């Protein structure tokens, strides 16, 4: 099995499960580092308050699990930041994308996770550092 210079050997074969776990760990670590200073400064200031996260379902980042609860990488990151570090309650709501944006614009939701655009920056502020960096690639057949 040959790999191109763009495909690390660790992603080939049986190491795929291991590499996915490493990538998830790195994502969570980056998110935690991004917010750690702000969270530490917030202390008990926000303890007991609720924060509403509005977003469409997007597996594996945000989805409804078999028990009817919300799960995914974004939920894990947000729970660590808001519940564990700040003592807040996370209220997550699965809605269509346009509604998620209008919920934040109108103030019926507090946060969404997305790419900053000029239009969004007219009604919302973004974090200084990204919560998650993704590297997507195009794949095609071998021949």
mmCIF file with all atom_site columns, C-alpha atoms in Angstrom:
data_model
loop_
_atom_site.group_PDB
_atom_site.id
_atom_site.type_symbol
_atom_site.label_atom_id
_atom_site.label_alt_id
_atom_site.label_comp_id
_atom_site.label_asym_id
_atom_site.label_entity_id
_atom_site.label_seq_id
_atom_site.pdbx_PDB_ins_code
_atom_site.Cartn_x
_atom_site.Cartn_y
_atom_site.Cartn_z
_atom_site.occupancy
_atom_site.B_iso_or_equiv
_atom_site.pdbx_formal_charge
_atom_site.auth_seq_id
_atom_site.auth_comp_id
_atom_site.auth_asym_id
_atom_site.auth_atom_id
_atom_site.pdbx_PDB_model_num
ATOM 1   C CA . UNK A 1 1   ? 0.000   0.000  0.000   1.00 0.00 ? 1   UNK A CA 1
ATOM 2   C CA . UNK A 1 2   ? 1.510   3.303  -1.002  1.00 0.00 ? 2   UNK A CA 1
ATOM 3   C CA . UNK A 1 3   ? 0.622   6.659  0.383   1.00 0.00 ? 3   UNK A CA 1
ATOM 4   C CA . UNK A 1 4   ? 1.176   10.042 -1.164  1.00 0.00 ? 4   UNK A CA 1
ATOM 5   C CA . UNK A 1 5   ? 3.207   12.735 0.510   1.00 0.00 ? 5   UNK A CA 1
ATOM 6   C CA . UNK A 1 6   ? -0.122  14.247 1.632   1.00 0.00 ? 6   UNK A CA 1
ATOM 7   C CA . UNK A 1 7   ? -1.331  11.091 3.387   1.00 0.00 ? 7   UNK A CA 1
ATOM 8   C CA . UNK A 1 8   ? 0.580   10.244 6.575   1.00 0.00 ? 8   UNK A CA 1
ATOM 9   C CA . UNK A 1 9   ? 1.267   6.550  7.134   1.00 0.00 ? 9   UNK A CA 1
ATOM 10  C CA . UNK A 1 10  ? -0.573  6.682  10.476  1.00 0.00 ? 10  UNK A CA 1
ATOM 11  C CA . UNK A 1 11  ? -3.856  7.197  8.606   1.00 0.00 ? 11  UNK A CA 1
ATOM 12  C CA . UNK A 1 12  ? -3.400  3.997  6.620   1.00 0.00 ? 12  UNK A CA 1
ATOM 13  C CA . UNK A 1 13  ? -4.622  0.608  7.804   1.00 0.00 ? 13  UNK A CA 1
ATOM 14  C CA . UNK A 1 14  ? -5.542  -0.271 11.392  1.00 0.00 ? 14  UNK A CA 1
ATOM 15  C CA . UNK A 1 15  ? -4.240  2.915  12.970  1.00 0.00 ? 15  UNK A CA 1
ATOM 16  C CA . UNK A 1 16  ? -7.326  4.868  11.769  1.00 0.00 ? 16  UNK A CA 1
ATOM 17  C CA . UNK A 1 17  ? -9.221  4.392  15.070  1.00 0.00 ? 17  UNK A CA 1
ATOM 18  C CA . UNK A 1 18  ? -6.215  5.617  17.033  1.00 0.00 ? 18  UNK A CA 1
ATOM 19  C CA . UNK A 1 19  ? -5.722  8.666  14.815  1.00 0.00 ? 19  UNK A CA 1
ATOM 20  C CA . UNK A 1 20  ? -9.398  9.675  15.130  1.00 0.00 ? 20  UNK A CA 1
ATOM 21  C CA . UNK A 1 21  ? -9.069  9.626  18.914  1.00 0.00 ? 21  UNK A CA 1
ATOM 22  C CA . UNK A 1 22  ? -5.901  11.722 18.738  1.00 0.00 ? 22  UNK A CA 1
ATOM 23  C CA . UNK A 1 23  ? -7.581  14.260 16.439  1.00 0.00 ? 23  UNK A CA 1
ATOM 24  C CA . UNK A 1 24  ? -10.618 14.559 18.750  1.00 0.00 ? 24  UNK A CA 1
ATOM 25  C CA . UNK A 1 25  ? -8.307  15.018 21.734  1.00 0.00 ? 25  UNK A CA 1
ATOM 26  C CA . UNK A 1 26  ? -6.402  17.763 19.905  1.00 0.00 ? 26  UNK A CA 1
ATOM 27  C CA . UNK A 1 27  ? -9.656  19.541 18.947  1.00 0.00 ? 27  UNK A CA 1
ATOM 28  C CA . UNK A 1 28  ? -10.912 19.518 22.513  1.00 0.00 ? 28  UNK A CA 1
ATOM 29  C CA . UNK A 1 29  ? -7.523  20.704 23.765  1.00 0.00 ? 29  UNK A CA 1
ATOM 30  C CA . UNK A 1 30  ? -7.488  23.612 21.321  1.00 0.00 ? 30  UNK A CA 1
ATOM 31  C CA . UNK A 1 31  ? -10.972 24.681 22.359  1.00 0.00 ? 31  UNK A CA 1
ATOM 32  C CA . UNK A 1 32  ? -10.106 24.468 26.037  1.00 0.00 ? 32  UNK A CA 1
ATOM 33  C CA . UNK A 1 33  ? -6.947  26.560 25.541  1.00 0.00 ? 33  UNK A CA 1
ATOM 34  C CA . UNK A 1 34  ? -8.874  29.132 23.514  1.00 0.00 ? 34  UNK A CA 1
ATOM 35  C CA . UNK A 1 35  ? -11.263 29.840 26.340  1.00 0.00 ? 35  UNK A CA 1
ATOM 36  C CA . UNK A 1 36  ? -9.185  29.051 29.447  1.00 0.00 ? 36  UNK A CA 1
ATOM 37  C CA . UNK A 1 37  ? -8.133  32.638 30.163  1.00 0.00 ? 37  UNK A CA 1
ATOM 38  C CA . UNK A 1 38  ? -11.645 34.055 29.794  1.00 0.00 ? 38  UNK A CA 1
ATOM 39  C CA . UNK A 1 39  ? -13.129 31.206 31.795  1.00 0.00 ? 39  UNK A CA 1
ATOM 40  C CA . UNK A 1 40  ? -10.656 31.649 34.640  1.00 0.00 ? 40  UNK A CA 1
ATOM 41  C CA . UNK A 1 41  ? -11.387 35.368 34.809  1.00 0.00 ? 41  UNK A CA 1
ATOM 42  C CA . UNK A 1 42  ? -15.155 34.728 34.784  1.00 0.00 ? 42  UNK A CA 1
ATOM 43  C CA . UNK A 1 43  ? -14.969 32.566 37.922  1.00 0.00 ? 43  UNK A CA 1
ATOM 44  C CA . UNK A 1 44  ? -18.277 32.471 39.773  1.00 0.00 ? 44  UNK A CA 1
ATOM 45  C CA . UNK A 1 45  ? -19.653 35.494 37.953  1.00 0.00 ? 45  UNK A CA 1
ATOM 46  C CA . UNK A 1 46  ? -21.833 33.367 35.662  1.00 0.00 ? 46  UNK A CA 1
ATOM 47  C CA . UNK A 1 47  ? -22.470 30.451 38.011  1.00 0.00 ? 47  UNK A CA 1
ATOM 48  C CA . UNK A 1 48  ? -26.090 29.330 37.881  1.00 0.00 ? 48  UNK A CA 1
ATOM 49  C CA . UNK A 1 49  ? -26.912 31.131 34.629  1.00 0.00 ? 49  UNK A CA 1
ATOM 50  C CA . UNK A 1 50  ? -28.113 29.344 31.537  1.00 0.00 ? 50  UNK A CA 1
ATOM 51  C CA . UNK A 1 51  ? -26.663 29.701 28.033  1.00 0.00 ? 51  UNK A CA 1
ATOM 52  C CA . UNK A 1 52  ? -28.619 28.655 24.943  1.00 0.00 ? 52  UNK A CA 1
ATOM 53  C CA . UNK A 1 53  ? -26.798 26.992 22.023  1.00 0.00 ? 53  UNK A CA 1
ATOM 54  C CA . UNK A 1 54  ? -28.781 26.928 18.771  1.00 0.00 ? 54  UNK A CA 1
ATOM 55  C CA . UNK A 1 55  ? -27.695 24.820 15.794  1.00 0.00 ? 55  UNK A CA 1
ATOM 56  C CA . UNK A 1 56  ? -28.878 22.333 13.186  1.00 0.00 ? 56  UNK A CA 1
ATOM 57  C CA . UNK A 1 57  ? -28.003 18.675 13.575  1.00 0.00 ? 57  UNK A CA 1
ATOM 58  C CA . UNK A 1 58  ? -24.572 17.925 12.068  1.00 0.00 ? 58  UNK A CA 1
ATOM 59  C CA . UNK A 1 59  ? -23.161 14.517 12.991  1.00 0.00 ? 59  UNK A CA 1
ATOM 60  C CA . UNK A 1 60  ? -20.574 13.985 14.543  1.00 0.00 ? 60  UNK A CA 1
ATOM 61  C CA . UNK A 1 61  ? -20.381 17.568 15.806  1.00 0.00 ? 61  UNK A CA 1
ATOM 62  C CA . UNK A 1 62  ? -23.945 17.973 17.100  1.00 0.00 ? 62  UNK A CA 1
ATOM 63  C CA . UNK A 1 63  ? -26.791 15.471 17.014  1.00 0.00 ? 63  UNK A CA 1
ATOM 64  C CA . UNK A 1 64  ? -29.621 13.890 18.967  1.00 0.00 ? 64  UNK A CA 1
ATOM 65  C CA . UNK A 1 65  ? -28.518 10.583 20.486  1.00 0.00 ? 65  UNK A CA 1
ATOM 66  C CA . UNK A 1 66  ? -30.588 7.414  20.954  1.00 0.00 ? 66  UNK A CA 1
ATOM 67  C CA . UNK A 1 67  ? -31.789 8.633  24.383  1.00 0.00 ? 67  UNK A CA 1
ATOM 68  C CA . UNK A 1 68  ? -33.138 11.909 22.963  1.00 0.00 ? 68  UNK A CA 1
ATOM 69  C CA . UNK A 1 69  ? -30.295 13.959 24.460  1.00 0.00 ? 69  UNK A CA 1
ATOM 70  C CA . UNK A 1 70  ? -27.832 16.066 22.545  1.00 0.00 ? 70  UNK A CA 1
ATOM 71  C CA . UNK A 1 71  ? -24.298 14.826 21.920  1.00 0.00 ? 71  UNK A CA 1
ATOM 72  C CA . UNK A 1 72  ? -21.280 15.394 19.715  1.00 0.00 ? 72  UNK A CA 1
ATOM 73  C CA . UNK A 1 73  ? -17.932 17.150 19.661  1.00 0.00 ? 73  UNK A CA 1
ATOM 74  C CA . UNK A 1 74  ? -19.459 20.647 19.942  1.00 0.00 ? 74  UNK A CA 1
ATOM 75  C CA . UNK A 1 75  ? -21.563 19.605 22.939  1.00 0.00 ? 75  UNK A CA 1
ATOM 76  C CA . UNK A 1 76  ? -18.474 18.136 24.637  1.00 0.00 ? 76  UNK A CA 1
ATOM 77  C CA . UNK A 1 77  ? -16.536 21.369 24.071  1.00 0.00 ? 77  UNK A CA 1
ATOM 78  C CA . UNK A 1 78  ? -19.394 23.638 25.161  1.00 0.00 ? 78  UNK A CA 1
ATOM 79  C CA . UNK A 1 79  ? -20.131 21.585 28.292  1.00 0.00 ? 79  UNK A CA 1
ATOM 80  C CA . UNK A 1 80  ? -16.475 21.749 29.311  1.00 0.00 ? 80  UNK A CA 1
ATOM 81  C CA . UNK A 1 81  ? -16.349 25.502 28.842  1.00 0.00 ? 81  UNK A CA 1
ATOM 82  C CA . UNK A 1 82  ? -19.721 26.585 30.167  1.00 0.00 ? 82  UNK A CA 1
ATOM 83  C CA . UNK A 1 83  ? -20.761 23.884 32.636  1.00 0.00 ? 83  UNK A CA 1
ATOM 84  C CA . UNK A 1 84  ? -17.468 22.594 34.017  1.00 0.00 ? 84  UNK A CA 1
ATOM 85  C CA . UNK A 1 85  ? -15.390 25.768 33.919  1.00 0.00 ? 85  UNK A CA 1
ATOM 86  C CA . UNK A 1 86  ? -17.979 28.518 34.344  1.00 0.00 ? 86  UNK A CA 1
ATOM 87  C CA . UNK A 1 87  ? -20.716 26.768 36.338  1.00 0.00 ? 87  UNK A CA 1
ATOM 88  C CA . UNK A 1 88  ? -23.401 27.650 33.786  1.00 0.00 ? 88  UNK A CA 1
ATOM 89  C CA . UNK A 1 89  ? -26.155 25.429 32.423  1.00 0.00 ? 89  UNK A CA 1
ATOM 90  C CA . UNK A 1 90  ? -25.985 24.601 28.699  1.00 0.00 ? 90  UNK A CA 1
ATOM 91  C CA . UNK A 1 91  ? -29.360 24.473 26.957  1.00 0.00 ? 91  UNK A CA 1
ATOM 92  C CA . UNK A 1 92  ? -28.860 23.114 23.435  1.00 0.00 ? 92  UNK A CA 1
ATOM 93  C CA . UNK A 1 93  ? -31.544 23.319 20.771  1.00 0.00 ? 93  UNK A CA 1
ATOM 94  C CA . UNK A 1 94  ? -31.548 21.568 17.394  1.00 0.00 ? 94  UNK A CA 1
ATOM 95  C CA . UNK A 1 95  ? -33.179 23.857 14.823  1.00 0.00 ? 95  UNK A CA 1
ATOM 96  C CA . UNK A 1 96  ? -32.784 24.496 11.080  1.00 0.00 ? 96  UNK A CA 1
ATOM 97  C CA . UNK A 1 97  ? -29.718 26.612 10.183  1.00 0.00 ? 97  UNK A CA 1
ATOM 98  C CA . UNK A 1 98  ? -31.610 29.781 9.237   1.00 0.00 ? 98  UNK A CA 1
ATOM 99  C CA . UNK A 1 99  ? -33.506 29.649 12.533  1.00 0.00 ? 99  UNK A CA 1
ATOM 100 C CA . UNK A 1 100 ? -30.288 29.102 14.514  1.00 0.00 ? 100 UNK A CA 1
ATOM 101 C CA . UNK A 1 101 ? -28.877 32.276 12.982  1.00 0.00 ? 101 UNK A CA 1
ATOM 102 C CA . UNK A 1 102 ? -32.055 34.288 13.552  1.00 0.00 ? 102 UNK A CA 1
ATOM 103 C CA . UNK A 1 103 ? -32.247 33.008 17.157  1.00 0.00 ? 103 UNK A CA 1
ATOM 104 C CA . UNK A 1 104 ? -28.810 34.520 17.860  1.00 0.00 ? 104 UNK A CA 1
ATOM 105 C CA . UNK A 1 105 ? -29.606 37.674 15.878  1.00 0.00 ? 105 UNK A CA 1
ATOM 106 C CA . UNK A 1 106 ? -32.866 38.180 17.835  1.00 0.00 ? 106 UNK A CA 1
ATOM 107 C CA . UNK A 1 107 ? -31.402 37.180 21.205  1.00 0.00 ? 107 UNK A CA 1
ATOM 108 C CA . UNK A 1 108 ? -33.528 34.047 21.767  1.00 0.00 ? 108 UNK A CA 1
ATOM 109 C CA . UNK A 1 109 ? -30.295 32.012 21.679  1.00 0.00 ? 109 UNK A CA 1
ATOM 110 C CA . UNK A 1 110 ? -26.923 33.043 23.045  1.00 0.00 ? 110 UNK A CA 1
ATOM 111 C CA . UNK A 1 111 ? -24.431 31.194 20.860  1.00 0.00 ? 111 UNK A CA 1
ATOM 112 C CA . UNK A 1 112 ? -23.868 29.297 17.634  1.00 0.00 ? 112 UNK A CA 1
ATOM 113 C CA . UNK A 1 113 ? -20.689 27.808 16.221  1.00 0.00 ? 113 UNK A CA 1
ATOM 114 C CA . UNK A 1 114 ? -19.959 28.861 12.655  1.00 0.00 ? 114 UNK A CA 1
ATOM 115 C CA . UNK A 1 115 ? -17.639 30.762 10.342  1.00 0.00 ? 115 UNK A CA 1
ATOM 116 C CA . UNK A 1 116 ? -17.459 34.528 10.813  1.00 0.00 ? 116 UNK A CA 1
ATOM 117 C CA . UNK A 1 117 ? -18.930 36.470 7.913   1.00 0.00 ? 117 UNK A CA 1
ATOM 118 C CA . UNK A 1 118 ? -19.472 40.216 7.461   1.00 0.00 ? 118 UNK A CA 1
ATOM 119 C CA . UNK A 1 119 ? -23.244 39.710 7.785   1.00 0.00 ? 119 UNK A CA 1
ATOM 120 C CA . UNK A 1 120 ? -22.937 37.713 11.037  1.00 0.00 ? 120 UNK A CA 1
ATOM 121 C CA . UNK A 1 121 ? -20.526 40.245 12.503  1.00 0.00 ? 121 UNK A CA 1
ATOM 122 C CA . UNK A 1 122 ? -23.241 42.909 12.111  1.00 0.00 ? 122 UNK A CA 1
ATOM 123 C CA . UNK A 1 123 ? -25.382 41.234 14.786  1.00 0.00 ? 123 UNK A CA 1
ATOM 124 C CA . UNK A 1 124 ? -22.915 39.092 16.771  1.00 0.00 ? 124 UNK A CA 1
ATOM 125 C CA . UNK A 1 125 ? -19.373 39.054 18.131  1.00 0.00 ? 125 UNK A CA 1
ATOM 126 C CA . UNK A 1 126 ? -16.990 36.153 17.674  1.00 0.00 ? 126 UNK A CA 1
ATOM 127 C CA . UNK A 1 127 ? -14.341 34.631 19.894  1.00 0.00 ? 127 UNK A CA 1
ATOM 128 C CA . UNK A 1 128 ? -10.773 35.739 19.295  1.00 0.00 ? 128 UNK A CA 1
ATOM 129 C CA . UNK A 1 129 ? -9.582  32.171 18.709  1.00 0.00 ? 129 UNK A CA 1
ATOM 130 C CA . UNK A 1 130 ? -11.410 29.423 16.813  1.00 0.00 ? 130 UNK A CA 1
ATOM 131 C CA . UNK A 1 131 ? -13.154 26.679 18.759  1.00 0.00 ? 131 UNK A CA 1
ATOM 132 C CA . UNK A 1 132 ? -12.206 24.119 16.133  1.00 0.00 ? 132 UNK A CA 1
ATOM 133 C CA . UNK A 1 133 ? -9.921  23.966 13.116  1.00 0.00 ? 133 UNK A CA 1
ATOM 134 C CA . UNK A 1 134 ? -10.844 21.553 10.356  1.00 0.00 ? 134 UNK A CA 1
ATOM 135 C CA . UNK A 1 135 ? -8.710  20.362 7.513   1.00 0.00 ? 135 UNK A CA 1
ATOM 136 C CA . UNK A 1 136 ? -10.853 18.927 4.743   1.00 0.00 ? 136 UNK A CA 1
ATOM 137 C CA . UNK A 1 137 ? -9.409  17.226 1.688   1.00 0.00 ? 137 UNK A CA 1
ATOM 138 C CA . UNK A 1 138 ? -10.739 16.126 -1.704  1.00 0.00 ? 138 UNK A CA 1
ATOM 139 C CA . UNK A 1 139 ? -10.507 12.423 -2.436  1.00 0.00 ? 139 UNK A CA 1
ATOM 140 C CA . UNK A 1 140 ? -10.904 10.654 -5.761  1.00 0.00 ? 140 UNK A CA 1
ATOM 141 C CA . UNK A 1 141 ? -10.450 7.158  -7.167  1.00 0.00 ? 141 UNK A CA 1
ATOM 142 C CA . UNK A 1 142 ? -6.949  5.780  -7.702  1.00 0.00 ? 142 UNK A CA 1
ATOM 143 C CA . UNK A 1 143 ? -6.928  5.195  -11.473 1.00 0.00 ? 143 UNK A CA 1
#
